[in-house]
Amino acid sequence: MNLADLVQLWRVSRRRLRSRQDYERFQAFQATLLLKYFRDHDLYVTGRRVLDLGSGVGGYSRQLAKCGAAVVSLDLIGSPELTDGHRAIVGNALQIPLHDRSIDFVLCASLIEHVADPSRLLEEIRRVLKGEGYCYLSFPPFFGPLGGHQFSPFHYLGEDWALRLKGRRMKTPQWVSNLYHVSPAPRSFSETYGDWGLFKMTVAKARRLVRASDFRVIDISARYLPVSFIRWPVLGEILTWHAQFLLRKPS
């Protein structure tokens, strides 16, 4: 990523919680960066059927559709219809309502740390992917600076202290509370949201899950950063703000 991209990412990130539209712009800009990353790996979404899992307000889906992908977005809250070639589904990523081997590419950004059964998530992704299909998986490692999400940096003190110090005085924008059903006083990380929560996902755990799911790893790196420490034991968990895995299903 060049300096101009980093500056723009910082700008849209600062404004992302002001409104639903600002968060959509934040997602859309991240999507433009991902498309550059895909091109670096000779991967193109044009003409492919892409599943955007945990699509949220639809920013990723919109950019993928603009690039000629046939997008299926799935989220518990639903996503707006974007184009004639876009299909929005309200559903659970652990029970994807699509046929086996019907998708060319799965985008799963910032979702795996919010599901109680991540192995089931990967099984479902593998099921709907065609042979030689790709999956992009990303998340903030739990022991990284952003791993506690809205509880950061108090998540380093443990769940009880994080809830005491941050959970009782969280200031969540009203549009976020309305859309995602954020609990005003969660009793645990897993109860932060209505039908989904926050669970401890580390780079090491993700690698174990990927191996067990029989995906072929194309790339493991730190998202947004020019230097990656993600493969370093322990230290990599702490220094990685956001982990990204590019995976391929065997034929």
Short mmCIF file of C-alpha atoms in Angstrom, two decimals:
data_model
loop_
_atom_site.label_atom_id
_atom_site.label_comp_id
_atom_site.label_asym_id
_atom_site.label_seq_id
_atom_site.Cartn_x
_atom_site.Cartn_y
_atom_site.Cartn_z
CA MET A 1 0.00 0.00 0.00
CA ASN A 2 1.34 3.43 -0.90
CA LEU A 3 1.32 6.53 1.30
CA ALA A 4 -1.71 8.06 -0.45
CA ASP A 5 -3.76 4.94 0.23
CA LEU A 6 -2.72 4.92 3.89
CA VAL A 7 -3.72 8.56 4.29
CA GLN A 8 -7.10 7.98 2.65
CA LEU A 9 -7.68 4.87 4.75
CA TRP A 10 -6.98 6.88 7.89
CA ARG A 11 -9.44 9.57 6.79
CA VAL A 12 -12.34 7.24 6.00
CA SER A 13 -11.60 5.20 9.13
CA ARG A 14 -11.89 8.29 11.35
CA ARG A 15 -15.31 9.12 9.90
CA ARG A 16 -16.67 5.58 9.62
CA LEU A 17 -18.95 5.65 12.68
CA ARG A 18 -20.62 8.99 11.96
CA SER A 19 -23.34 7.41 9.83
CA ARG A 20 -24.27 4.30 7.91
CA GLN A 21 -23.22 6.06 4.70
CA ASP A 22 -19.79 6.85 6.15
CA TYR A 23 -19.32 3.21 7.13
CA GLU A 24 -20.31 2.12 3.64
CA ARG A 25 -17.64 4.46 2.23
CA PHE A 26 -15.12 2.93 4.66
CA GLN A 27 -15.99 -0.57 3.44
CA ALA A 28 -15.92 0.54 -0.20
CA PHE A 29 -12.43 2.04 0.10
CA GLN A 30 -11.17 -1.12 1.79
CA ALA A 31 -12.62 -3.04 -1.15
CA THR A 32 -10.60 -0.97 -3.63
CA LEU A 33 -7.45 -1.86 -1.68
CA LEU A 34 -8.42 -5.53 -1.68
CA LEU A 35 -8.93 -5.51 -5.43
CA LYS A 36 -5.33 -4.29 -5.81
CA TYR A 37 -4.19 -7.09 -3.48
CA PHE A 38 -6.11 -9.64 -5.56
CA ARG A 39 -4.53 -8.36 -8.76
CA ASP A 40 -1.10 -8.80 -7.19
CA HIS A 41 -2.02 -12.49 -6.91
CA ASP A 42 -3.43 -12.66 -10.45
CA LEU A 43 -6.95 -12.97 -9.08
CA TYR A 44 -9.81 -11.06 -10.72
CA VAL A 45 -13.48 -10.94 -9.75
CA THR A 46 -14.88 -9.80 -13.11
CA GLY A 47 -17.41 -12.32 -14.38
CA ARG A 48 -17.16 -14.42 -11.22
CA ARG A 49 -19.88 -15.24 -8.71
CA VAL A 50 -18.74 -13.72 -5.42
CA LEU A 51 -20.22 -14.29 -1.96
CA ASP A 52 -19.74 -11.41 0.49
CA LEU A 53 -20.21 -13.02 3.90
CA GLY A 54 -21.12 -10.67 6.72
CA SER A 55 -21.67 -7.95 4.15
CA GLY A 56 -23.02 -5.40 6.62
CA VAL A 57 -24.02 -2.13 4.96
CA GLY A 58 -22.85 -3.34 1.55
CA GLY A 59 -19.72 -1.30 0.85
CA TYR A 60 -17.63 -4.28 -0.23
CA SER A 61 -20.47 -5.71 -2.32
CA ARG A 62 -20.97 -2.43 -4.13
CA GLN A 63 -17.34 -2.19 -5.24
CA LEU A 64 -17.19 -5.83 -6.28
CA ALA A 65 -20.34 -5.36 -8.37
CA LYS A 66 -18.82 -2.28 -10.01
CA CYS A 67 -15.91 -4.46 -11.11
CA GLY A 68 -18.24 -6.85 -12.91
CA ALA A 69 -18.70 -9.54 -10.25
CA ALA A 70 -22.06 -11.24 -9.77
CA VAL A 71 -22.38 -10.55 -6.05
CA VAL A 72 -24.36 -12.46 -3.45
CA SER A 73 -24.24 -10.66 -0.11
CA LEU A 74 -25.29 -12.38 3.09
CA ASP A 75 -25.74 -10.85 6.52
CA LEU A 76 -28.01 -11.18 9.55
CA ILE A 77 -29.15 -7.59 8.99
CA GLY A 78 -29.43 -7.85 5.22
CA SER A 79 -27.88 -5.54 2.62
CA PRO A 80 -29.42 -3.15 0.10
CA GLU A 81 -29.85 -4.31 -3.47
CA LEU A 82 -27.09 -2.68 -5.49
CA THR A 83 -27.49 -3.65 -9.16
CA ASP A 84 -29.49 -6.05 -11.27
CA GLY A 85 -26.68 -8.57 -10.89
CA HIS A 86 -26.63 -8.36 -7.11
CA ARG A 87 -28.55 -10.61 -4.77
CA ALA A 88 -28.94 -9.78 -1.08
CA ILE A 89 -29.80 -12.51 1.43
CA VAL A 90 -30.69 -12.25 5.11
CA GLY A 91 -29.14 -15.33 6.64
CA ASN A 92 -26.61 -17.02 8.91
CA ALA A 93 -23.06 -17.59 7.66
CA LEU A 94 -23.03 -20.91 9.54
CA GLN A 95 -25.92 -22.11 7.40
CA ILE A 96 -25.37 -20.50 4.01
CA PRO A 97 -28.55 -20.88 1.94
CA LEU A 98 -26.70 -21.63 -1.31
CA HIS A 99 -26.04 -24.81 -3.28
CA ASP A 100 -22.81 -26.78 -3.01
CA ARG A 101 -20.01 -25.67 -5.33
CA SER A 102 -21.96 -22.64 -6.59
CA ILE A 103 -19.54 -19.79 -5.76
CA ASP A 104 -16.23 -18.81 -7.38
CA PHE A 105 -14.95 -16.53 -4.63
CA VAL A 106 -15.86 -15.90 -0.98
CA LEU A 107 -15.05 -12.65 0.78
CA CYS A 108 -15.11 -13.12 4.55
CA ALA A 109 -13.76 -9.91 6.06
CA SER A 110 -14.02 -9.24 9.81
CA LEU A 111 -16.55 -12.01 10.43
CA ILE A 112 -14.78 -15.09 11.78
CA GLU A 113 -14.11 -13.43 15.16
CA HIS A 114 -17.84 -12.86 15.58
CA VAL A 115 -19.06 -16.46 15.25
CA ALA A 116 -19.10 -19.04 18.03
CA ASP A 117 -18.20 -21.92 15.70
CA PRO A 118 -15.46 -20.78 13.27
CA SER A 119 -14.76 -24.32 12.06
CA ARG A 120 -18.38 -24.55 10.90
CA LEU A 121 -17.96 -21.24 9.09
CA LEU A 122 -14.97 -22.57 7.15
CA GLU A 123 -16.83 -25.80 6.40
CA GLU A 124 -19.71 -23.81 4.92
CA ILE A 125 -17.34 -21.66 2.87
CA ARG A 126 -15.65 -24.77 1.53
CA ARG A 127 -19.02 -26.36 0.74
CA VAL A 128 -20.31 -23.49 -1.41
CA LEU A 129 -17.00 -22.89 -3.21
CA LYS A 130 -16.36 -24.49 -6.57
CA GLY A 131 -13.23 -26.57 -7.01
CA GLU A 132 -10.21 -24.24 -7.26
CA GLY A 133 -12.37 -21.43 -5.82
CA TYR A 134 -10.82 -18.75 -3.61
CA CYS A 135 -11.58 -17.44 -0.14
CA TYR A 136 -10.31 -14.20 1.33
CA LEU A 137 -10.42 -14.34 5.13
CA SER A 138 -9.44 -11.45 7.40
CA PHE A 139 -9.77 -10.46 11.04
CA PRO A 140 -8.00 -8.44 13.77
CA PRO A 141 -6.05 -10.97 15.92
CA PHE A 142 -7.34 -10.94 19.48
CA PHE A 143 -3.99 -10.05 21.03
CA GLY A 144 -3.36 -7.25 18.55
CA PRO A 145 -4.18 -3.57 19.19
CA LEU A 146 -7.67 -3.89 17.65
CA GLY A 147 -8.45 -7.42 18.80
CA GLY A 148 -10.83 -6.31 21.51
CA HIS A 149 -12.86 -4.19 19.06
CA GLN A 150 -14.79 -1.60 21.08
CA PHE A 151 -13.25 -2.99 24.29
CA SER A 152 -9.67 -2.25 23.16
CA PRO A 153 -7.20 -1.76 24.79
CA PHE A 154 -8.84 -3.09 27.96
CA HIS A 155 -9.18 -6.56 26.45
CA TYR A 156 -5.53 -7.09 27.43
CA LEU A 157 -6.68 -7.08 31.06
CA GLY A 158 -9.12 -9.93 30.50
CA GLU A 159 -12.83 -10.08 29.78
CA ASP A 160 -14.04 -9.15 33.28
CA TRP A 161 -11.94 -6.00 33.52
CA ALA A 162 -12.67 -5.01 29.93
CA LEU A 163 -16.39 -5.20 30.64
CA ARG A 164 -16.01 -3.24 33.84
CA LEU A 165 -13.81 -0.51 32.42
CA LYS A 166 -15.34 -0.14 28.96
CA GLY A 167 -18.51 -2.19 28.67
CA ARG A 168 -20.53 -0.06 31.07
CA ARG A 169 -19.61 3.24 29.45
CA MET A 170 -19.49 2.38 25.78
CA LYS A 171 -20.74 5.18 23.56
CA THR A 172 -22.17 3.43 20.56
CA PRO A 173 -23.59 5.58 17.74
CA GLN A 174 -27.36 5.25 17.55
CA TRP A 175 -27.34 3.98 13.98
CA VAL A 176 -24.95 1.17 15.00
CA SER A 177 -27.11 0.20 17.97
CA ASN A 178 -30.24 0.15 15.83
CA LEU A 179 -28.65 -1.85 13.03
CA TYR A 180 -26.56 -4.35 14.98
CA HIS A 181 -28.53 -4.56 18.25
CA VAL A 182 -25.55 -3.69 20.42
CA SER A 183 -26.15 -4.50 24.07
CA PRO A 184 -25.87 -1.37 26.29
CA ALA A 185 -24.41 -3.44 29.16
CA PRO A 186 -23.05 -6.78 27.90
CA ARG A 187 -22.27 -9.46 30.49
CA SER A 188 -19.67 -11.09 28.24
CA PHE A 189 -17.93 -10.54 24.93
CA SER A 190 -20.20 -13.16 23.37
CA GLU A 191 -23.29 -11.12 24.33
CA THR A 192 -22.07 -7.84 22.85
CA TYR A 193 -24.51 -8.14 19.95
CA GLY A 194 -27.91 -9.71 19.60
CA ASP A 195 -27.33 -12.81 17.45
CA TRP A 196 -23.53 -12.71 17.31
CA GLY A 197 -20.74 -11.67 19.62
CA LEU A 198 -16.99 -11.30 19.95
CA PHE A 199 -14.81 -14.40 20.29
CA LYS A 200 -11.08 -14.88 20.69
CA MET A 201 -9.53 -15.48 17.27
CA THR A 202 -5.76 -15.59 16.95
CA VAL A 203 -3.50 -16.10 13.96
CA ALA A 204 -2.37 -19.46 15.34
CA LYS A 205 -5.96 -20.61 15.80
CA ALA A 206 -6.94 -19.46 12.31
CA ARG A 207 -4.02 -21.39 10.81
CA ARG A 208 -5.12 -24.55 12.66
CA LEU A 209 -8.69 -24.12 11.44
CA VAL A 210 -7.54 -23.55 7.87
CA ARG A 211 -5.37 -26.69 7.92
CA ALA A 212 -8.25 -28.74 9.32
CA SER A 213 -10.53 -27.42 6.57
CA ASP A 214 -8.12 -28.63 3.87
CA PHE A 215 -7.70 -25.26 2.17
CA ARG A 216 -4.50 -24.49 0.30
CA VAL A 217 -2.85 -21.32 1.65
CA ILE A 218 -1.84 -18.85 -1.04
CA ASP A 219 -0.85 -16.02 1.29
CA ILE A 220 -0.83 -15.08 4.97
CA SER A 221 0.09 -11.48 5.68
CA ALA A 222 -0.73 -8.33 7.62
CA ARG A 223 -3.44 -6.31 5.95
CA TYR A 224 -2.64 -2.64 5.20
CA LEU A 225 0.97 -2.81 6.42
CA PRO A 226 4.05 -2.90 4.14
CA VAL A 227 5.94 -4.99 6.71
CA SER A 228 4.39 -8.18 8.08
CA PHE A 229 5.33 -9.91 11.32
CA ILE A 230 2.36 -12.24 11.19
CA ARG A 231 4.41 -15.42 10.86
CA TRP A 232 6.41 -14.68 13.99
CA PRO A 233 5.24 -16.77 16.98
CA VAL A 234 3.66 -14.72 19.80
CA LEU A 235 5.14 -11.39 18.68
CA GLY A 236 3.27 -11.60 15.40
CA GLU A 237 -0.03 -11.85 17.27
CA ILE A 238 0.71 -8.59 19.07
CA LEU A 239 2.12 -6.59 16.16
CA THR A 240 -0.52 -7.55 13.59
CA TRP A 241 -3.42 -5.09 13.44
CA HIS A 242 -5.35 -7.08 10.87
CA ALA A 243 -4.54 -10.55 9.51
CA GLN A 244 -5.42 -11.70 6.01
CA PHE A 245 -5.48 -15.21 4.56
CA LEU A 246 -5.87 -15.93 0.86
CA LEU A 247 -7.05 -19.52 0.48
CA ARG A 248 -7.88 -21.87 -2.38
CA LYS A 249 -10.09 -24.92 -2.34
CA PRO A 250 -8.58 -28.02 -3.97
CA SER A 251 -10.25 -29.22 -7.15
#
